mmCIF file of C-alpha atoms and ligand atoms in Angstrom:
data_model
loop_
_atom_site.group_PDB
_atom_site.id
_atom_site.type_symbol
_atom_site.label_atom_id
_atom_site.label_comp_id
_atom_site.label_asym_id
_atom_site.label_seq_id
_atom_site.Cartn_x
_atom_site.Cartn_y
_atom_site.Cartn_z
ATOM 1 C CA MET A 420 -20.114 10.937 -17.503
ATOM 2 C CA ASP A 421 -20.253 13.363 -14.425
ATOM 3 C CA GLU A 422 -19.922 10.944 -11.659
ATOM 4 C CA ILE A 423 -18.059 7.735 -11.212
ATOM 5 C CA LYS A 424 -17.524 5.303 -8.308
ATOM 6 C CA VAL A 425 -14.316 3.412 -7.683
ATOM 7 C CA LEU A 426 -12.793 0.852 -5.308
ATOM 8 C CA ALA A 427 -9.359 1.434 -4.411
ATOM 9 C CA PRO A 428 -7.355 -1.561 -2.933
ATOM 10 C CA ALA A 429 -5.101 -1.951 0.175
ATOM 11 C CA THR A 430 -1.582 -2.443 -0.520
ATOM 12 C CA VAL A 431 1.580 -3.881 1.147
ATOM 13 C CA SER A 432 4.710 -2.087 0.442
ATOM 14 C CA ASN A 433 8.537 -2.956 1.119
ATOM 15 C CA VAL A 434 7.704 -6.755 0.952
ATOM 16 C CA VAL A 435 10.560 -7.221 3.294
ATOM 17 C CA CYS A 436 13.725 -6.699 1.201
ATOM 18 C CA GLY A 437 12.124 -3.947 -1.200
ATOM 19 C CA PHE A 438 12.330 -0.981 1.107
ATOM 20 C CA ASP A 439 10.554 2.050 -0.798
ATOM 21 C CA CYS A 440 10.432 0.162 -4.105
ATOM 22 C CA LEU A 441 8.405 -3.216 -3.996
ATOM 23 C CA GLY A 442 4.841 -3.566 -3.315
ATOM 24 C CA PHE A 443 1.731 -5.391 -3.961
ATOM 25 C CA ALA A 444 -2.137 -5.152 -4.157
ATOM 26 C CA LEU A 445 -4.531 -6.938 -1.914
ATOM 27 C CA GLU A 446 -8.063 -7.795 -3.110
ATOM 28 C CA THR A 447 -9.391 -6.903 0.039
ATOM 29 C CA PRO A 448 -9.842 -4.412 1.993
ATOM 30 C CA PHE A 449 -10.736 -1.621 -0.372
ATOM 31 C CA ASP A 450 -11.901 1.991 -0.003
ATOM 32 C CA GLU A 451 -15.105 2.972 -2.053
ATOM 33 C CA MET A 452 -14.893 6.416 -3.516
ATOM 34 C CA THR A 453 -17.515 8.586 -5.495
ATOM 35 C CA VAL A 454 -16.209 11.482 -7.656
ATOM 36 C CA ARG A 455 -18.281 13.925 -9.453
ATOM 37 C CA ARG A 456 -17.806 17.168 -11.411
ATOM 38 C CA ILE A 457 -18.788 20.372 -9.739
ATOM 39 C CA SER A 458 -18.917 23.483 -11.652
ATOM 40 C CA GLU A 459 -16.557 25.613 -9.470
ATOM 41 C CA ARG A 460 -12.794 24.973 -9.666
ATOM 42 C CA ALA A 461 -12.692 23.595 -6.168
ATOM 43 C CA ILE A 462 -12.452 20.318 -4.426
ATOM 44 C CA ARG A 463 -15.034 19.204 -1.839
ATOM 45 C CA ILE A 464 -14.363 16.204 0.530
ATOM 46 C CA VAL A 465 -17.348 14.246 2.244
ATOM 47 C CA HIS A 466 -16.528 11.221 4.474
ATOM 48 C CA HIS A 467 -18.899 8.559 5.154
ATOM 49 C CA ASP A 468 -16.611 6.853 7.769
ATOM 50 C CA GLY A 469 -15.839 7.405 11.372
ATOM 51 C CA PHE A 470 -12.224 7.962 11.047
ATOM 52 C CA GLY A 471 -12.334 11.858 11.349
ATOM 53 C CA LEU A 472 -9.987 12.687 8.453
ATOM 54 C CA PRO A 473 -9.760 16.120 7.479
ATOM 55 C CA THR A 474 -12.243 17.506 4.871
ATOM 56 C CA ASP A 475 -10.097 20.557 4.072
ATOM 57 C CA ALA A 476 -8.912 19.688 0.529
ATOM 58 C CA GLU A 477 -5.462 21.117 1.483
ATOM 59 C CA GLN A 478 -5.242 18.680 4.414
ATOM 60 C CA ASN A 479 -6.600 15.644 2.715
ATOM 61 C CA VAL A 480 -4.570 13.145 0.859
ATOM 62 C CA ALA A 481 -7.383 12.633 -1.798
ATOM 63 C CA GLY A 482 -7.635 16.483 -1.886
ATOM 64 C CA VAL A 483 -4.027 17.244 -2.656
ATOM 65 C CA ALA A 484 -3.657 14.500 -5.300
ATOM 66 C CA LEU A 485 -6.846 15.968 -7.186
ATOM 67 C CA GLN A 486 -5.561 19.300 -6.812
ATOM 68 C CA ALA A 487 -2.097 18.212 -8.632
ATOM 69 C CA LEU A 488 -4.394 16.695 -11.261
ATOM 70 C CA ILE A 489 -6.129 19.941 -11.566
ATOM 71 C CA ASN A 490 -3.108 21.963 -11.734
ATOM 72 C CA ALA A 491 -1.652 19.750 -14.321
ATOM 73 C CA THR A 492 -4.736 20.447 -16.585
ATOM 74 C CA GLU A 493 -6.767 23.282 -17.878
ATOM 75 C CA LEU A 494 -9.896 22.171 -16.158
ATOM 76 C CA ASP A 495 -12.605 24.610 -15.862
ATOM 77 C CA HIS A 496 -14.353 22.746 -13.227
ATOM 78 C CA GLY A 497 -13.735 20.941 -9.831
ATOM 79 C CA PHE A 498 -14.679 17.778 -8.059
ATOM 80 C CA GLU A 499 -16.606 16.484 -5.185
ATOM 81 C CA VAL A 500 -15.370 13.246 -3.503
ATOM 82 C CA GLU A 501 -17.434 10.933 -1.137
ATOM 83 C CA ILE A 502 -14.998 8.588 0.629
ATOM 84 C CA THR A 503 -16.083 5.617 2.612
ATOM 85 C CA LYS A 504 -12.748 3.993 3.949
ATOM 86 C CA HIS A 505 -12.735 0.585 4.678
ATOM 87 C CA ILE A 506 -8.702 0.618 5.056
ATOM 88 C CA LYS A 507 -7.983 2.081 8.392
ATOM 89 C CA PRO A 508 -5.754 5.222 8.385
ATOM 90 C CA GLY A 509 -2.478 4.193 9.973
ATOM 91 C CA SER A 510 -2.667 0.614 9.495
ATOM 92 C CA GLY A 511 0.318 0.153 7.339
ATOM 93 C CA ILE A 512 -1.536 -1.334 4.291
ATOM 94 C CA GLY A 513 -1.620 1.696 2.132
ATOM 95 C CA SER A 514 -4.693 3.679 3.328
ATOM 96 C CA SER A 515 -3.457 6.914 2.247
ATOM 97 C CA ALA A 516 -2.263 5.566 -1.116
ATOM 98 C CA ALA A 517 -5.747 4.016 -1.631
ATOM 99 C CA SER A 518 -7.274 7.631 -0.966
ATOM 100 C CA ALA A 519 -4.956 9.250 -3.420
ATOM 101 C CA CYS A 520 -5.105 6.686 -6.117
ATOM 102 C CA GLY A 521 -8.778 6.278 -6.056
ATOM 103 C CA ALA A 522 -9.345 9.944 -6.261
ATOM 104 C CA VAL A 523 -7.106 10.677 -9.247
ATOM 105 C CA VAL A 524 -8.078 7.487 -11.306
ATOM 106 C CA ALA A 525 -11.763 8.338 -10.828
ATOM 107 C CA ALA A 526 -11.220 11.997 -11.690
ATOM 108 C CA ASN A 527 -9.198 10.780 -14.882
ATOM 109 C CA HIS A 528 -12.242 8.711 -16.022
ATOM 110 C CA LEU A 529 -14.391 11.867 -15.785
ATOM 111 C CA ILE A 530 -11.921 13.758 -17.901
ATOM 112 C CA GLY A 531 -11.506 11.400 -20.808
ATOM 113 C CA GLU A 532 -8.424 9.311 -19.522
ATOM 114 C CA ARG A 533 -6.083 12.155 -20.186
ATOM 115 C CA PHE A 534 -3.311 10.656 -17.895
ATOM 116 C CA THR A 535 -1.476 7.443 -18.186
ATOM 117 C CA LYS A 536 -1.082 5.077 -15.180
ATOM 118 C CA LEU A 537 2.373 6.262 -14.711
ATOM 119 C CA GLU A 538 1.181 9.976 -14.685
ATOM 120 C CA LEU A 539 -1.587 8.982 -12.134
ATOM 121 C CA VAL A 540 1.135 7.711 -9.702
ATOM 122 C CA GLU A 541 3.330 10.758 -10.243
ATOM 123 C CA LEU A 542 -0.015 12.785 -9.302
ATOM 124 C CA ALA A 543 -0.960 10.652 -6.355
ATOM 125 C CA MET A 544 2.612 11.224 -4.886
ATOM 126 C CA ALA A 545 1.353 14.497 -3.607
ATOM 127 C CA GLY A 546 -1.014 12.851 -1.365
ATOM 128 C CA GLU A 547 2.008 10.573 -0.036
ATOM 129 C CA MET A 548 4.076 13.607 0.612
ATOM 130 C CA LEU A 549 1.101 15.086 2.762
ATOM 131 C CA ALA A 550 0.648 11.812 4.476
ATOM 132 C CA SER A 551 4.272 10.992 5.488
ATOM 133 C CA GLY A 552 6.502 13.757 4.187
ATOM 134 C CA SER A 553 8.203 11.714 1.598
ATOM 135 C CA ARG A 554 7.660 11.193 -1.964
ATOM 136 C CA HIS A 555 7.589 7.261 -2.152
ATOM 137 C CA ALA A 556 5.245 5.404 -4.606
ATOM 138 C CA ASP A 557 5.755 1.782 -3.362
ATOM 139 C CA ASN A 558 1.980 1.674 -2.270
ATOM 140 C CA LEU A 559 0.805 3.853 -4.988
ATOM 141 C CA ALA A 560 2.133 1.808 -7.921
ATOM 142 C CA PRO A 561 0.481 -1.310 -6.955
ATOM 143 C CA CYS A 562 -2.537 0.490 -6.131
ATOM 144 C CA ILE A 563 -2.854 1.809 -9.600
ATOM 145 C CA TYR A 564 -1.389 -1.212 -11.430
ATOM 146 C CA GLY A 565 -2.468 -4.071 -9.354
ATOM 147 C CA GLY A 566 -0.129 -7.178 -8.821
ATOM 148 C CA PHE A 567 3.408 -6.682 -7.835
ATOM 149 C CA THR A 568 5.222 -3.658 -8.998
ATOM 150 C CA LEU A 569 8.663 -2.205 -8.311
ATOM 151 C CA VAL A 570 9.568 1.373 -8.370
ATOM 152 C CA ARG A 571 12.981 1.616 -10.047
ATOM 153 C CA SER A 572 12.985 5.444 -9.799
ATOM 154 C CA THR A 573 10.918 8.107 -8.685
ATOM 155 C CA GLU A 574 12.627 10.998 -10.342
ATOM 156 C CA PRO A 575 11.775 10.614 -13.309
ATOM 157 C CA LEU A 576 9.206 7.982 -12.159
ATOM 158 C CA ASP A 577 9.794 4.491 -13.657
ATOM 159 C CA ILE A 578 7.465 1.614 -12.570
ATOM 160 C CA VAL A 579 8.061 -2.161 -13.355
ATOM 161 C CA GLU A 580 5.155 -4.573 -13.365
ATOM 162 C CA ILE A 581 6.301 -8.039 -11.976
ATOM 163 C CA ASP A 582 4.612 -11.289 -12.955
ATOM 164 C CA PHE A 583 3.828 -13.428 -9.957
ATOM 165 C CA PRO A 584 2.344 -16.922 -9.196
ATOM 166 C CA PRO A 585 -0.956 -17.467 -7.045
ATOM 167 C CA LEU A 586 -0.267 -16.116 -3.564
ATOM 168 C CA TYR A 587 -2.247 -15.207 -0.574
ATOM 169 C CA ALA A 588 -1.575 -12.564 2.158
ATOM 170 C CA THR A 589 -2.545 -12.827 5.592
ATOM 171 C CA VAL A 590 -2.434 -9.422 7.583
ATOM 172 C CA ILE A 591 -2.526 -8.665 11.149
ATOM 173 C CA HIS A 592 -3.205 -4.950 12.096
ATOM 174 C CA PRO A 593 -2.495 -4.369 15.660
ATOM 175 C CA GLN A 594 -4.038 -1.295 16.699
ATOM 176 C CA ILE A 595 -1.045 0.564 17.890
ATOM 177 C CA GLU A 596 0.054 3.901 16.315
ATOM 178 C CA ILE A 597 3.207 4.040 14.340
ATOM 179 C CA LYS A 598 3.469 7.221 12.400
ATOM 180 C CA THR A 599 5.325 6.640 9.078
ATOM 181 C CA SER A 600 7.433 9.904 9.331
ATOM 182 C CA GLU A 601 8.675 8.501 12.835
ATOM 183 C CA ALA A 602 9.311 5.038 11.508
ATOM 184 C CA ARG A 603 11.353 6.589 8.739
ATOM 185 C CA ALA A 604 13.252 8.795 11.015
ATOM 186 C CA MET A 605 14.465 6.074 13.045
ATOM 187 C CA LEU A 606 16.263 4.132 9.974
ATOM 188 C CA PRO A 607 19.915 4.414 9.552
ATOM 189 C CA LYS A 608 21.087 7.023 7.132
ATOM 190 C CA ASP A 609 24.133 4.869 6.056
ATOM 191 C CA VAL A 610 24.305 1.154 5.261
ATOM 192 C CA PRO A 611 27.559 -1.093 5.363
ATOM 193 C CA LEU A 612 28.361 -2.144 2.098
ATOM 194 C CA ARG A 613 28.129 -5.913 3.239
ATOM 195 C CA GLU A 614 24.452 -5.328 4.426
ATOM 196 C CA ALA A 615 23.673 -3.341 1.091
ATOM 197 C CA VAL A 616 25.042 -6.344 -1.007
ATOM 198 C CA ARG A 617 22.858 -8.961 1.052
ATOM 199 C CA ASN A 618 19.758 -6.775 0.392
ATOM 200 C CA TRP A 619 20.092 -6.170 -3.317
ATOM 201 C CA SER A 620 20.888 -9.876 -3.626
ATOM 202 C CA ASN A 621 17.670 -10.760 -1.938
ATOM 203 C CA LEU A 622 15.666 -8.103 -3.674
ATOM 204 C CA GLY A 623 17.040 -9.218 -7.081
ATOM 205 C CA SER A 624 16.332 -12.840 -6.380
ATOM 206 C CA LEU A 625 12.744 -12.119 -4.938
ATOM 207 C CA VAL A 626 11.799 -10.330 -8.142
ATOM 208 C CA ALA A 627 13.200 -13.286 -10.216
ATOM 209 C CA ALA A 628 11.438 -15.808 -8.106
ATOM 210 C CA LEU A 629 8.220 -14.088 -8.322
ATOM 211 C CA ALA A 630 8.381 -13.909 -12.258
ATOM 212 C CA LYS A 631 9.448 -17.679 -12.268
ATOM 213 C CA GLY A 632 6.790 -18.851 -9.952
ATOM 214 C CA ASP A 633 9.684 -20.245 -7.617
ATOM 215 C CA TYR A 634 8.104 -20.505 -4.260
ATOM 216 C CA GLY A 635 11.196 -21.807 -2.481
ATOM 217 C CA LEU A 636 13.181 -18.982 -3.861
ATOM 218 C CA ILE A 637 10.530 -16.608 -2.707
ATOM 219 C CA ALA A 638 10.631 -17.967 0.731
ATOM 220 C CA ARG A 639 14.664 -17.640 0.780
ATOM 221 C CA SER A 640 14.629 -13.962 -0.596
ATOM 222 C CA MET A 641 12.239 -12.494 1.970
ATOM 223 C CA VAL A 642 15.176 -11.432 4.278
ATOM 224 C CA ASP A 643 15.809 -7.944 5.586
ATOM 225 C CA THR A 644 18.794 -7.046 7.862
ATOM 226 C CA ILE A 645 18.542 -3.431 7.488
ATOM 227 C CA VAL A 646 15.038 -1.998 8.169
ATOM 228 C CA GLU A 647 13.179 -4.776 9.841
ATOM 229 C CA PRO A 648 15.686 -5.248 12.809
ATOM 230 C CA VAL A 649 15.035 -1.366 13.792
ATOM 231 C CA ARG A 650 11.398 -1.267 13.082
ATOM 232 C CA SER A 651 10.354 -4.387 14.510
ATOM 233 C CA SER A 652 10.973 -3.348 17.921
ATOM 234 C CA LEU A 653 7.986 -1.143 17.518
ATOM 235 C CA ILE A 654 5.500 -4.073 17.112
ATOM 236 C CA PRO A 655 4.925 -6.089 20.041
ATOM 237 C CA LYS A 656 5.542 -9.956 19.571
ATOM 238 C CA PHE A 657 6.865 -9.371 15.880
ATOM 239 C CA ASP A 658 9.155 -12.363 16.195
ATOM 240 C CA GLU A 659 6.449 -14.633 17.561
ATOM 241 C CA LEU A 660 4.023 -13.612 15.044
ATOM 242 C CA LYS A 661 6.538 -14.420 12.475
ATOM 243 C CA ALA A 662 7.492 -17.711 13.923
ATOM 244 C CA ALA A 663 3.972 -18.902 14.385
ATOM 245 C CA SER A 664 2.910 -17.959 10.907
ATOM 246 C CA LEU A 665 6.107 -19.877 9.312
ATOM 247 C CA ALA A 666 5.224 -22.930 11.391
ATOM 248 C CA ALA A 667 1.644 -22.664 10.204
ATOM 249 C CA GLY A 668 2.823 -22.953 6.637
ATOM 250 C CA ALA A 669 3.592 -19.299 5.565
ATOM 251 C CA ILE A 670 6.513 -19.083 3.103
ATOM 252 C CA GLY A 671 7.492 -15.697 4.564
ATOM 253 C CA GLY A 672 6.676 -11.983 5.257
ATOM 254 C CA GLY A 673 7.428 -9.112 7.539
ATOM 255 C CA ILE A 674 6.339 -5.767 8.271
ATOM 256 C CA SER A 675 3.854 -4.144 6.020
ATOM 257 C CA GLY A 676 5.136 -0.763 4.919
ATOM 258 C CA SER A 677 6.132 1.086 7.945
ATOM 259 C CA GLY A 678 3.887 -0.892 10.332
ATOM 260 C CA PRO A 679 2.123 -1.539 12.451
ATOM 261 C CA SER A 680 0.488 -4.300 10.302
ATOM 262 C CA VAL A 681 2.409 -7.545 9.664
ATOM 263 C CA PHE A 682 1.869 -9.484 6.551
ATOM 264 C CA MET A 683 2.712 -13.116 5.579
ATOM 265 C CA LEU A 684 2.423 -14.889 2.142
ATOM 266 C CA SER A 685 1.110 -18.578 1.619
ATOM 267 C CA ILE A 686 0.659 -20.544 -1.418
ATOM 268 C CA THR A 687 -2.965 -21.512 -0.866
ATOM 269 C CA HIS A 688 -5.915 -19.855 0.826
ATOM 270 C CA GLU A 689 -6.173 -22.698 3.308
ATOM 271 C CA THR A 690 -2.541 -22.014 4.690
ATOM 272 C CA ALA A 691 -3.258 -18.283 4.698
ATOM 273 C CA ILE A 692 -6.292 -19.200 7.031
ATOM 274 C CA SER A 693 -4.185 -21.383 9.178
ATOM 275 C CA VAL A 694 -1.738 -18.293 9.414
ATOM 276 C CA GLU A 695 -4.552 -16.021 10.422
ATOM 277 C CA ARG A 696 -5.400 -18.723 13.287
ATOM 278 C CA ALA A 697 -1.749 -18.697 14.293
ATOM 279 C CA MET A 698 -1.695 -14.841 14.394
ATOM 280 C CA HIS A 699 -4.870 -14.736 16.463
ATOM 281 C CA ALA A 700 -3.382 -17.143 19.059
ATOM 282 C CA VAL A 701 -0.199 -15.074 19.363
ATOM 283 C CA TYR A 702 -2.007 -11.635 19.642
ATOM 284 C CA SER A 703 -4.888 -12.872 21.752
ATOM 285 C CA GLU A 704 -2.343 -12.778 24.453
ATOM 286 C CA THR A 705 -1.089 -9.314 24.165
ATOM 287 C CA GLY A 706 -4.410 -7.467 25.126
ATOM 288 C CA ILE A 707 -3.852 -5.295 22.164
ATOM 289 C CA PRO A 708 -6.924 -5.025 19.804
ATOM 290 C CA PHE A 709 -6.270 -6.190 16.293
ATOM 291 C CA ASN A 710 -7.822 -6.939 12.984
ATOM 292 C CA THR A 711 -6.825 -9.706 10.451
ATOM 293 C CA TYR A 712 -7.332 -9.967 6.820
ATOM 294 C CA VAL A 713 -6.789 -12.764 4.285
ATOM 295 C CA SER A 714 -6.727 -11.924 0.660
ATOM 296 C CA ARG A 715 -5.327 -13.184 -2.736
ATOM 297 C CA ILE A 716 -2.775 -10.854 -4.171
ATOM 298 C CA GLY A 717 -4.838 -8.502 -6.239
ATOM 299 C CA HIS A 718 -4.435 -8.385 -10.202
ATOM 300 C CA GLN A 719 -6.340 -5.100 -10.356
ATOM 301 C CA GLY A 720 -5.379 -1.779 -9.020
ATOM 302 C CA VAL A 721 -8.164 0.811 -8.687
ATOM 303 C CA ARG A 722 -11.258 -0.295 -10.524
ATOM 304 C CA VAL A 723 -14.636 1.108 -11.481
ATOM 305 C CA ALA A 724 -17.358 -0.177 -9.118
HETATM 306 N N1 LIG B 1644 8.136 2.310 1.926
HETATM 307 C C1 LIG B 1644 7.379 3.285 3.050
HETATM 308 C C2 LIG B 1644 8.263 3.032 4.424
HETATM 309 C C3 LIG B 1644 6.012 2.760 3.240
HETATM 310 O O1 LIG B 1644 8.487 1.962 4.645
HETATM 311 O O2 LIG B 1644 8.492 4.034 4.994
HETATM 312 C C4 LIG B 1644 5.383 3.513 4.065
HETATM 313 O O3 LIG B 1644 4.326 4.551 3.525
#
């Protein structure tokens, strides 16, 4: 096989109380990527979208992830990658993770599956480092494994897959710019013990609630008193979005990754659509352009098209 096309899903990281460790995959949107072997030991990037992302492999998230894969092998060839992004860069739903994961998963197929999923996440972290200046894997893990994942540790990398009941996400992407690096720089460096206890209690119970399929406990656990109060100031009408979504039947939600997208979880598709309508009503008053998505939580990570 010399060429393969993969679909790399959007992901929601943090999931309110799981800063830098918890995440889940969406079914839609996803990026389309075709990776093929080329005889020179180089990486070529071709974009078929209008986002103006760099084509210099050293400045491109997919490019640096592929370079990490080439460096880890004795490959005597390189890769060309054609990317059609549907996940808007900077939207907060794992656009850079999709590029990095799609590239390494596709290349791994072409070289006879030499790497495990865990190793592919490790390689893709080079992409997140370029995109945000930090080696976190909370979008990469669900992008490759699918479903809900918890990154227990990045050094060494340790990923836990979490069972979960049927859930639907409604996502609103207000088209304002929030740089992940800046949204990270504004966070407190130290956390009072009282807040830390509250947070790990909620994260532990959220993971247990997902595994048990206990929707009530999922709802009660999605609380964050450390990151959300700081970052939500960057998202106009965040409190109104949340209140209107809960009133429309969502069980909980918050900022997706470092924003600006906001996600809310619902038990049924019908409720997720009502939440989307509620989000529209709140945001149409702002004059800020926005997109919304409704998607089931995806069981699959990057998949062959
Ligand atoms: N966990 C990361 C953050 C996700 O919140 O900064 C953004 O890539």
